[in-house]
């Protein structure tokens, strides 16, 4: 397998490139908006575009995607949209195989990211790695001795649904869920609730809570707005509790952090976890590193999944 069409598909962005199986990108990654309800067709068209741009024939397609994945069937069982809705049963592999006759490796994006880190990213000589993705939601994966922890039905790594506190906020029906307050979707909702509960917070009266985004909250904190600073202090405590919960369960040697929220706000996310982690931690403290793979981690994760795990 010398030439692979690699895809990193998130709720918002659809990234693609041609690469070798060992992780060398042969083309510059392309980015376009994800079309959740047309995803199979979008993927088929993108494979055709990559085949035309490559100087050699494609041997395979590797896809890392948000949502619940049935990798054996080549189907995305539930695809998450930015609005918090889901699109059910997207038959990815069969669509590509019919159109292009190529085999497809399909894996959940957060699990793939952990494999990408193991083979291509921040791991040195650690034997157990945990990866946490802070994006629209929060997810992740654990790789120990080259093997991905998949779980009974391939749903391991749903870290965002860890209950990190006795708050009433929910995600996917889970009360106290980490991602309900600390993800790209959760942070503005958390901030809005705090503002509405305490209208006297400094500067809060100027905030349009209906239009608030995570980017707005970070920008306001950087500008010294009191409501945003206290909100992100609370987010940092929840993040430390969430990372510690992962560590206490699997005892990793290194924890890598990725996703747009972490990558665009590394000082607040990484330092916030580092400063508060020990209070929640039982096992030996792991190294905390921001992923060096950046926004292309999905591509590297797809390639790592396609090459197979250590036997």
Short mmCIF file of C-alpha atoms in Angstrom, two decimals:
data_model
loop_
_atom_site.label_atom_id
_atom_site.label_comp_id
_atom_site.label_asym_id
_atom_site.label_seq_id
_atom_site.Cartn_x
_atom_site.Cartn_y
_atom_site.Cartn_z
CA UNK A 1 0.00 0.00 0.00
CA UNK A 2 2.18 2.82 -1.31
CA UNK A 3 -0.33 5.56 -2.08
CA UNK A 4 -3.33 6.36 0.11
CA UNK A 5 -6.12 8.92 -0.10
CA UNK A 6 -6.30 10.11 3.53
CA UNK A 7 -9.23 11.98 5.04
CA UNK A 8 -9.74 13.69 8.37
CA UNK A 9 -13.43 14.48 8.64
CA UNK A 10 -14.75 16.63 11.46
CA UNK A 11 -18.15 18.11 12.09
CA UNK A 12 -17.03 21.38 10.47
CA UNK A 13 -14.00 20.69 8.25
CA UNK A 14 -13.26 17.98 5.69
CA UNK A 15 -9.50 17.56 5.18
CA UNK A 16 -7.84 15.42 2.53
CA UNK A 17 -4.43 14.59 1.11
CA UNK A 18 -2.55 11.90 -0.75
CA UNK A 19 0.08 10.20 1.40
CA UNK A 20 2.28 7.17 1.74
CA UNK A 21 1.31 4.55 4.29
CA UNK A 22 4.27 5.53 6.49
CA UNK A 23 2.93 9.06 6.93
CA UNK A 24 4.60 11.15 4.22
CA UNK A 25 2.13 13.63 2.72
CA UNK A 26 2.50 13.73 -1.07
CA UNK A 27 0.08 16.63 -1.58
CA UNK A 28 -0.75 19.71 0.46
CA UNK A 29 -3.82 19.03 2.62
CA UNK A 30 -7.01 20.43 1.17
CA UNK A 31 -9.82 21.74 3.37
CA UNK A 32 -13.49 22.25 2.59
CA UNK A 33 -16.65 22.49 4.68
CA UNK A 34 -18.10 19.16 5.76
CA UNK A 35 -21.51 18.35 4.28
CA UNK A 36 -22.92 15.87 6.83
CA UNK A 37 -26.06 14.96 4.90
CA UNK A 38 -24.12 14.41 1.68
CA UNK A 39 -21.02 12.92 3.25
CA UNK A 40 -20.79 9.70 1.21
CA UNK A 41 -21.11 11.66 -2.05
CA UNK A 42 -18.61 14.26 -0.82
CA UNK A 43 -16.09 11.53 -0.04
CA UNK A 44 -16.56 9.78 -3.40
CA UNK A 45 -15.99 13.08 -5.23
CA UNK A 46 -12.92 13.90 -3.13
CA UNK A 47 -11.33 10.51 -3.81
CA UNK A 48 -11.74 11.20 -7.53
CA UNK A 49 -10.15 14.64 -7.15
CA UNK A 50 -7.18 13.20 -5.26
CA UNK A 51 -6.71 10.46 -7.85
CA UNK A 52 -6.51 13.09 -10.57
CA UNK A 53 -4.03 15.18 -8.57
CA UNK A 54 -1.70 12.30 -7.66
CA UNK A 55 1.22 11.26 -9.83
CA UNK A 56 0.53 7.59 -9.12
CA UNK A 57 -2.48 5.34 -8.71
CA UNK A 58 -4.23 5.19 -5.37
CA UNK A 59 -4.03 1.87 -3.53
CA UNK A 60 -6.48 2.55 -0.70
CA UNK A 61 -8.61 5.10 1.12
CA UNK A 62 -8.19 5.86 4.83
CA UNK A 63 -10.85 7.84 6.66
CA UNK A 64 -10.87 9.21 10.18
CA UNK A 65 -14.23 10.73 11.08
CA UNK A 66 -16.18 12.15 13.96
CA UNK A 67 -19.07 10.09 15.28
CA UNK A 68 -19.74 6.46 16.14
CA UNK A 69 -18.10 4.15 13.62
CA UNK A 70 -18.66 0.53 12.65
CA UNK A 71 -15.26 -0.04 11.10
CA UNK A 72 -16.00 -3.65 10.09
CA UNK A 73 -19.08 -2.57 8.11
CA UNK A 74 -17.44 0.62 6.84
CA UNK A 75 -20.36 2.66 8.15
CA UNK A 76 -20.66 5.78 10.29
CA UNK A 77 -23.46 4.84 12.65
CA UNK A 78 -23.97 8.38 13.98
CA UNK A 79 -22.29 11.48 12.58
CA UNK A 80 -22.24 14.58 14.80
CA UNK A 81 -23.12 17.96 13.32
CA UNK A 82 -21.99 21.34 14.73
CA UNK A 83 -25.57 22.00 15.81
CA UNK A 84 -25.58 18.93 18.01
CA UNK A 85 -27.76 16.87 15.66
CA UNK A 86 -26.79 13.47 14.26
CA UNK A 87 -26.97 11.91 10.82
CA UNK A 88 -27.51 8.15 11.01
CA UNK A 89 -26.06 5.28 8.98
CA UNK A 90 -23.70 6.76 6.41
CA UNK A 91 -22.37 3.88 4.27
CA UNK A 92 -18.90 5.24 3.51
CA UNK A 93 -16.92 2.18 2.43
CA UNK A 94 -19.50 0.74 0.06
CA UNK A 95 -19.95 4.10 -1.70
CA UNK A 96 -16.21 4.48 -2.31
CA UNK A 97 -15.75 0.85 -3.34
CA UNK A 98 -18.58 1.08 -5.88
CA UNK A 99 -17.28 4.31 -7.37
CA UNK A 100 -13.54 3.66 -7.32
CA UNK A 101 -12.93 -0.01 -6.50
CA UNK A 102 -10.65 0.88 -3.60
CA UNK A 103 -10.52 -0.66 -0.11
CA UNK A 104 -11.50 1.69 2.72
CA UNK A 105 -10.18 1.82 6.29
CA UNK A 106 -12.65 3.71 8.49
CA UNK A 107 -12.02 4.74 12.11
CA UNK A 108 -13.38 7.20 14.66
CA UNK A 109 -11.39 10.43 14.56
CA UNK A 110 -10.43 10.55 18.22
CA UNK A 111 -9.29 6.93 18.28
CA UNK A 112 -7.42 7.55 15.04
CA UNK A 113 -5.75 10.60 16.56
CA UNK A 114 -4.35 8.44 19.36
CA UNK A 115 -2.88 6.05 16.78
CA UNK A 116 -1.55 9.02 14.82
CA UNK A 117 0.22 10.29 17.92
CA UNK A 118 1.68 6.85 18.61
CA UNK A 119 3.22 6.48 15.15
CA UNK A 120 3.77 10.06 13.98
CA UNK A 121 3.31 12.48 16.85
CA UNK A 122 4.30 13.36 20.40
CA UNK A 123 5.21 9.96 21.83
CA UNK A 124 8.84 9.35 22.76
CA UNK A 125 9.44 6.00 24.46
CA UNK A 126 6.24 5.85 26.52
CA UNK A 127 4.44 2.50 26.48
CA UNK A 128 0.95 3.93 27.04
CA UNK A 129 -0.42 7.07 25.40
CA UNK A 130 -3.75 8.83 25.90
CA UNK A 131 -4.96 11.48 23.49
CA UNK A 132 -7.71 14.01 24.26
CA UNK A 133 -9.34 16.05 21.49
CA UNK A 134 -11.02 19.34 22.43
CA UNK A 135 -13.20 20.16 19.45
CA UNK A 136 -16.93 20.60 18.93
CA UNK A 137 -17.15 17.85 21.56
CA UNK A 138 -14.44 16.07 23.55
CA UNK A 139 -13.13 12.65 22.60
CA UNK A 140 -9.95 10.67 22.64
CA UNK A 141 -8.25 7.34 22.61
CA UNK A 142 -5.73 5.17 24.40
CA UNK A 143 -2.92 3.20 22.78
CA UNK A 144 -0.88 0.75 24.88
CA UNK A 145 2.08 -1.08 23.36
CA UNK A 146 0.85 -0.19 19.88
CA UNK A 147 -2.70 -1.44 20.40
CA UNK A 148 -5.75 0.80 20.41
CA UNK A 149 -8.24 0.29 23.23
CA UNK A 150 -11.49 -0.21 21.31
CA UNK A 151 -13.97 -1.50 23.87
CA UNK A 152 -16.76 -4.04 23.43
CA UNK A 153 -18.44 -2.23 20.50
CA UNK A 154 -15.70 0.15 19.42
CA UNK A 155 -16.96 3.00 21.59
CA UNK A 156 -13.97 3.36 23.93
CA UNK A 157 -12.52 6.86 24.14
CA UNK A 158 -15.77 8.80 24.61
CA UNK A 159 -13.97 10.91 27.21
CA UNK A 160 -16.31 13.84 26.72
CA UNK A 161 -19.06 11.86 28.42
CA UNK A 162 -17.06 11.35 31.61
CA UNK A 163 -19.08 12.97 34.42
CA UNK A 164 -16.57 15.47 35.81
CA UNK A 165 -18.85 17.22 38.29
CA UNK A 166 -22.30 17.22 39.85
CA UNK A 167 -23.51 20.00 37.55
CA UNK A 168 -26.84 19.66 35.81
CA UNK A 169 -25.55 20.21 32.28
CA UNK A 170 -25.83 17.23 29.96
CA UNK A 171 -24.39 15.88 26.74
CA UNK A 172 -25.97 12.92 24.94
CA UNK A 173 -28.09 12.37 28.03
CA UNK A 174 -25.11 12.14 30.42
CA UNK A 175 -25.44 14.48 33.38
CA UNK A 176 -22.23 16.23 34.44
CA UNK A 177 -20.54 15.40 31.12
CA UNK A 178 -17.10 16.91 30.58
CA UNK A 179 -17.90 18.14 27.06
CA UNK A 180 -21.08 19.86 28.26
CA UNK A 181 -18.90 22.60 29.76
CA UNK A 182 -15.45 22.34 28.16
CA UNK A 183 -15.89 21.66 24.42
CA UNK A 184 -16.26 24.13 21.58
CA UNK A 185 -20.01 23.72 21.88
CA UNK A 186 -20.04 23.47 25.68
CA UNK A 187 -17.96 26.52 26.63
CA UNK A 188 -20.33 29.20 25.25
CA UNK A 189 -23.35 27.36 26.66
CA UNK A 190 -21.62 27.15 30.06
CA UNK A 191 -20.65 30.83 29.93
CA UNK A 192 -24.18 31.87 28.94
CA UNK A 193 -25.69 29.96 31.86
CA UNK A 194 -23.22 31.55 34.29
CA UNK A 195 -23.98 35.02 32.94
CA UNK A 196 -27.73 34.50 33.20
CA UNK A 197 -27.37 33.17 36.74
CA UNK A 198 -25.19 36.11 37.82
CA UNK A 199 -26.11 39.19 35.79
CA UNK A 200 -23.85 41.30 37.99
CA UNK A 201 -20.64 39.75 36.62
CA UNK A 202 -18.22 42.41 35.35
CA UNK A 203 -18.92 43.17 31.68
CA UNK A 204 -21.62 40.52 31.42
CA UNK A 205 -24.36 43.00 30.64
CA UNK A 206 -22.81 43.63 27.22
CA UNK A 207 -22.75 39.97 26.18
CA UNK A 208 -25.24 38.59 23.66
CA UNK A 209 -25.51 35.10 25.13
CA UNK A 210 -27.56 33.84 22.17
CA UNK A 211 -24.70 34.52 19.75
CA UNK A 212 -21.82 33.66 22.06
CA UNK A 213 -19.06 31.35 20.73
CA UNK A 214 -16.09 29.67 22.37
CA UNK A 215 -13.83 32.06 20.47
CA UNK A 216 -15.71 34.99 22.02
CA UNK A 217 -15.17 33.62 25.53
CA UNK A 218 -11.40 33.18 25.03
CA UNK A 219 -11.08 36.60 23.40
CA UNK A 220 -12.97 38.25 26.26
CA UNK A 221 -10.76 36.51 28.83
CA UNK A 222 -7.64 37.67 26.98
CA UNK A 223 -9.07 41.21 27.14
CA UNK A 224 -9.50 40.90 30.91
CA UNK A 225 -13.29 40.60 31.00
CA UNK A 226 -14.08 39.27 34.46
CA UNK A 227 -17.01 37.05 33.44
CA UNK A 228 -14.86 35.26 30.86
CA UNK A 229 -11.83 34.86 33.13
CA UNK A 230 -13.89 33.23 35.89
CA UNK A 231 -15.67 31.03 33.36
CA UNK A 232 -12.40 29.73 31.90
CA UNK A 233 -10.99 29.20 35.39
CA UNK A 234 -13.92 26.86 36.00
CA UNK A 235 -13.36 25.21 32.61
CA UNK A 236 -9.71 24.63 33.56
CA UNK A 237 -10.74 22.86 36.76
CA UNK A 238 -13.13 20.60 34.85
CA UNK A 239 -10.42 19.91 32.26
CA UNK A 240 -7.96 18.92 34.96
CA UNK A 241 -10.55 16.62 36.52
CA UNK A 242 -11.33 15.07 33.13
CA UNK A 243 -7.68 14.45 32.20
CA UNK A 244 -7.03 13.05 35.69
CA UNK A 245 -10.00 10.68 35.34
CA UNK A 246 -8.49 9.33 32.11
CA UNK A 247 -5.08 9.01 33.76
CA UNK A 248 -6.42 7.29 36.87
CA UNK A 249 -8.20 4.75 34.67
CA UNK A 250 -5.42 3.88 32.19
CA UNK A 251 -2.14 5.18 33.69
CA UNK A 252 -0.60 6.70 30.53
CA UNK A 253 3.00 7.83 30.29
CA UNK A 254 2.00 10.77 28.09
CA UNK A 255 -1.24 12.62 27.43
CA UNK A 256 -1.43 14.56 24.18
CA UNK A 257 -3.96 17.31 23.57
CA UNK A 258 -5.45 18.32 20.23
CA UNK A 259 -8.56 19.73 18.59
CA UNK A 260 -9.35 23.32 17.67
CA UNK A 261 -10.08 24.52 21.21
CA UNK A 262 -6.69 23.32 22.50
CA UNK A 263 -4.69 24.20 19.39
CA UNK A 264 -6.03 27.76 19.20
CA UNK A 265 -5.78 28.42 22.95
CA UNK A 266 -2.77 26.38 24.08
CA UNK A 267 -1.70 28.60 26.95
CA UNK A 268 -5.05 28.55 28.69
CA UNK A 269 -5.87 24.89 27.98
CA UNK A 270 -2.48 23.29 28.65
CA UNK A 271 -1.45 25.53 31.55
CA UNK A 272 -4.91 25.28 33.07
CA UNK A 273 -4.61 21.48 33.18
CA UNK A 274 -0.98 21.49 34.32
CA UNK A 275 -1.68 23.86 37.23
CA UNK A 276 -4.63 21.88 38.60
CA UNK A 277 -3.97 18.26 37.64
CA UNK A 278 -2.26 17.02 40.82
CA UNK A 279 -5.30 17.64 42.98
CA UNK A 280 -7.30 15.06 41.02
CA UNK A 281 -4.52 12.60 40.19
CA UNK A 282 -3.81 9.24 41.85
CA UNK A 283 -1.38 7.59 39.41
CA UNK A 284 2.08 8.91 38.58
CA UNK A 285 1.83 12.23 36.78
CA UNK A 286 2.19 11.79 33.00
CA UNK A 287 3.80 14.19 30.59
CA UNK A 288 1.24 16.58 29.06
CA UNK A 289 2.01 17.64 25.49
CA UNK A 290 0.16 19.55 22.79
CA UNK A 291 0.07 17.47 19.61
CA UNK A 292 2.73 18.47 17.05
CA UNK A 293 0.46 17.22 14.25
CA UNK A 294 -1.84 20.25 14.44
CA UNK A 295 -4.95 20.31 12.30
CA UNK A 296 -3.60 17.43 10.19
CA UNK A 297 -3.82 14.93 13.04
CA UNK A 298 -6.91 13.34 11.44
CA UNK A 299 -4.94 12.60 8.28
CA UNK A 300 -2.10 11.02 10.24
CA UNK A 301 -4.58 9.09 12.35
CA UNK A 302 -6.30 7.70 9.27
CA UNK A 303 -2.94 6.58 7.87
CA UNK A 304 -1.97 4.98 11.17
CA UNK A 305 -5.26 3.09 11.29
CA UNK A 306 -4.82 1.94 7.69
CA UNK A 307 -1.33 0.56 8.29
CA UNK A 308 -2.65 -1.57 11.15
CA UNK A 309 -1.76 -1.87 14.78
CA UNK A 310 1.22 -3.70 16.21
CA UNK A 311 0.79 -7.44 16.19
#
